Amino acid sequence: MTYRIDTFRVLQIGACAQKRVSGVLVPISLFVLAPALAVAQFQTPSPDDLRMTSDPKAPGAAAVYLYLEKDTDDAHSYQTIYERIKVLTEKGKDLASIRIPYVRGEVKLTDIQGRTIHPDGTIIPLTTKPEDLVDFKTRKFQEDSAVFTLPSVEVGSIIEYRLKIQREDGMLAPPYWDIQQPYFVHQEHFSFRPGTAGYGSTHLMVETAPRDAKIPIVRDHGAFTIDLSDIPSTPDDDWMPPINTIREHVEFYYTSAISGQDFWQRTGDFLGMGFQSFTNPTGKLKDAVGGIVSSSDSDEQKARKIYAAIMKLDNTDFSRAKSEAERKKDKLKSIRTAGDVWKNQAGTGNELALLYVALARAAGLKATPMWLAPRSDSIFDPGYLSVDQLTDFIVALELGGKTTYLDPGERFCPFGRLVWMHRIAGGLQFNDSGAVISYTPAESYKDNTSLYFADLTIGEQGNVDGTARVTMDGNDAIYWRQKSLENDPEEVKKQFLEEIQDDLPEGVDAKFDHFVGMDEYESSLMAVLQISGSIGAPSGKYFILPGLFFDSRSKHPFTAQPNRSTPIDVHYPGLVRSVVNYYLPGGYSVEGSPKSDDVKWPGFAALGINSGMESGALKVARIFARNFTLLGPDKYSDLHDFYLKVASADQQQIVLVHSAAQKGN
């Protein structure tokens, strides 16, 4: 079990670095400090807890939390944690392994105690000291993990541990409380006593999320407490938005801002000056642009040529950022401006995006940086007064009176496109007058297309032989191209083949041949495969084949779960076509082949299937269009019903009959 101490990151009070949340503003001067916290004491187990073999409140659960307590005292810079867990299955025994990350020199872990209680009441205390492991280390920073395993854990055991986390630097560190845990919680208690660090007009912010969560926070004598019971486990549905947007939590932080408008205005003004300085089109950058574009180029031609030049640079998000020592050895400059990035011919994705802005401005184009909360991590929340949620830069470029969004920091992303996590994403767009809150537009299903094609010859005994091609444009192509930067070619081929093989009919094998266009990000990406194996066998006068070659074993989403309370995020819309030519064995003709009724979800998705003899082969064509990305749970019933129809349609078969049998009839 891993426990993340997000609550003990250093907090800098100011416009640039606030810690999460919105909702309630409370002046710090109102707080009356309460006595320091004490480490929670172990509880005597009840006979019912000892005898428990399953939990009717959490059917099938591997474990349940009997009690969870987290107390934070900002006045004395420490936190205490106490967890008591009932192990119900073999999988639940994994929770006996505890891992607690911390920053060396900032945080110290003390008073670590633990024990295991068997169902017969036998107590086995933790006697070993935690192992200290180095997770990450630089010359000035080191993150470690304290790791220990509670002893002699069996199915039916109760495991518990308690500890104290002391800040050694005396900094304020208000808590982030996850109300929901990976398993059902019977009882939990949280408390927080804020500090008074003398920050003048600093205020305390508190937020409960999601917005509709009803979490009863009690404020008494300057302390905040929450006591809850019977808390369901964290949602674990397929295709969810980032978990931090739907998991119930409470977060506190200090800020000097008096309102959200005030915070983002000051933040935009302050950061905008820095970004303007970084992207200033210096003389050297103007000289560089002179070697990339010509005076006769249109604005779009200039924009595309600069984009191509950026794509040729070393994107260290996909290679490896050089250390300071390596920079000195290679005589590389530290990155302070876009000119340094160009001189080094390398940079992070964000640095390359800002370099594009600088070069575009040097070419006379109107380009501005946009700082986003990527949808893979979080949904931008203007009420959360923190730039911590903003991590990725893209570019907003004015062309022909319209805004074109570019993603030069994403390797292999075509010009005029954004990777999926940067679509329907919000953040700050910086311009000459500061910054404004802005959002990127959604995609159309036509922006992400895939074509599956196969020519297959069927033998009289059911053997199959042929070739297949998969052609991709959009996010699928970007995904596999970026995979090629992070893995060797054979590993990429293996992973692609595994993904295809899972959907092919039983008995059919695909052998990867080669990719076409792996490095050509402005063109389609094609994978070529060889097909062999057995696709079926004659039975009497009939020969039955799977009708949808690429989809007969597809794992259709949303079919197994009849109800759902969480939102849906399928990342991006798309259009998938498949065309398969079956060259039939001699003496057989087609008695039945796949067709589709109207499988439609108007405005959202549609499936079409057709088949017929063409040029001596049975041609089966399938087209599936999904024109949505985000859906609320109120749409789930319609989504579920639509995918059930798709799954049923994909199970259709091809029925062949021997011509001699037809004559005999």
Phi, psi and omega in degrees: 000132179254134177242118182267124180268066177295334185290348185244035168280148178297135181250121175259125180276120180163177185289337187271334186219089176252160175257151196314147153125161178218174173131287186235129175261127180229119178298134181297330184298344181282344188285138172250118186290133178265170179300158180297154182284156173247147179295131182302144181266150175299146181258152175282125182292143177278155177303323180296320178296320180294319184282342187304129175244342174205167184235113180298340178279346179217071184303131177078002183292144177285336180196164172221150172276121174282324181203141178222130181222132176222121180238134180237131178238098183287336180293328181248009172060045173210167181223148173240148181228138175219126178230137176231123190230138174260123180271123184248339179218174178302320179299325181296339179295340179298336182288354177287343180269118184250132178228122185236104178287148175202159180266119181295135181093340177256327187227143176231133178262129182224170173054040180281121178223149178203164178197161175239134179242118179283163181302334179275005178094355178296133182250127177243110183281156172286122182244344180272150177279147178300145175274138181257115183248140177274118178269321184204139184212132169234185182296329185244001186215141177214125175250124180245174172226133170271125186235129174211157180236126179292141193277153166052047183276130178235164170298127184103348180288155166255127178243143179208151175211160177215152180197171179234137178244113185252128174280131181269344182265357177073009182285152173288141180210079181296155191273160169240117185252118170279109179291317178268141180243172179299338179231162179305139180244126178283314179215143174213150182223130176233145173214152182214126174247107183293161177258172176233088188274008177073036181268024175068246185274019180297141179241159174258131177251143177224135181224140168252141181216152356301173187301328183269006180291135179253089183250116186281095177270127179252130176248124183213123179052042175084357180251149177251134179224153174224131173233121184227159175219154177055062181264121179296157181291164177302136178304144181221046179276159174288151173053055175262157167296172178310136188301329183289351177269347182235344178282133181294131179205164176230138181221143178241148169199161180261142177209152175264357179288147181261349178196167177297318179300317179298317182297308184290329177295312181292321179296315180298318179297314184292309183289327180301322178297320179293318181290325176298318179295317182296321185263014179301123182285084182292172179300321180295323178289326176294323176296320180297317180296325179300333177272354182256318184242168175239159184295337181275353180292145171287169179300319180293321178297319177298314182299318181290320181294320177295320179299315179298323179294321178295320182294341179277346182282163179283111177271105187287352171295335182248350173252251177201127178293134181286144176287167180299322179295319179294323178299316180295319181297317181273003180059041177267143180280148170294147185277110175237337180218168176298329177299325177294322179297315180294319180297320180283344184056033182197153176179170174290170177303318179294320179295322179291325177295317178291327174298320178300317179302315182295315181293321179296318178295322178297333179270004178087012180269155178264101182232138179228146176280147175233126184257116191249157161266106183296138185292347175287339183251319184196167173255126183303131181234104180299337178281351176265102191278070181207135174277359176302331182283348181262119185230336189242138176259136166235184183234133171256117185243130178272116179227123177059034179080005179235157177269124175250127181265133183237153181232062184293345178277354178256110182303135176071014174275123183296158177301135178082008181239161172233144172294159192302324184288350177260004174265149183050040182243147182245165178170208181251131172253124186263131176227188185297334184261009179129236181212149176231149174289131186214162181226148177272152183282164175282170176261167170262157177299336180287347180280346181228099185238147175223140176236122176254122183230139177215139169250114187235132175256125182259126178277167183296334179261010176095002176289151182231144180210140179169193180234156177221150177227140174237118182247130187232140171228144178097215189294327178296318179295317178299318182302310184287327176294319177291327174302324182292339178278335186258350182222160176286160186304320182294324179292321178296316178300319180297314182294320179295316181297320179299321180293320180287315187301325182298336183261350182282158180300153176303139178089350181261133179245141174248138176242125182289133178258294180193162171264150173238124176085026183298325182260004185255084191292342180271000180241175178291153173255130181237138173246132181249131183230155173253135184248136176206175177120204182237128184254354180165185179211145178297145176226102185066229181274353185253155177224116184255128178237150173295134185284320183254095189302317184271356188229003186294334179240021181298142177271088184291128180287160170068011181267327186278342186252109185287331182227157182202142180245356181258152177296165180243136175224105181268013175078307181199153176285168181191167178231122181239123177243146172224139177227121181234126175258115177263117173267112193280155177292153181300143177088357181248147174229167186271124174260328179208142181212163187297137172220162177234138165284189178285097174262090186226147168237091191309127179087349184237312186199160179203151176232136175227134179227134178214157180205158178173163180285134181208121178054043175080007180228153171277116182260122178245121182241138178228137176225131182231123180239132178234110186250044175218161178233307182246135178223145173277162180299341178293342179267358190294324181301315178294320179298314180301313181296319180297313183290333173297319178294322178296314181299321179293316180297326182285352178268004179298155183238163171261127179248117177255147177231140181288135185298327178296323179293323179297318180295322180295330180283000000 
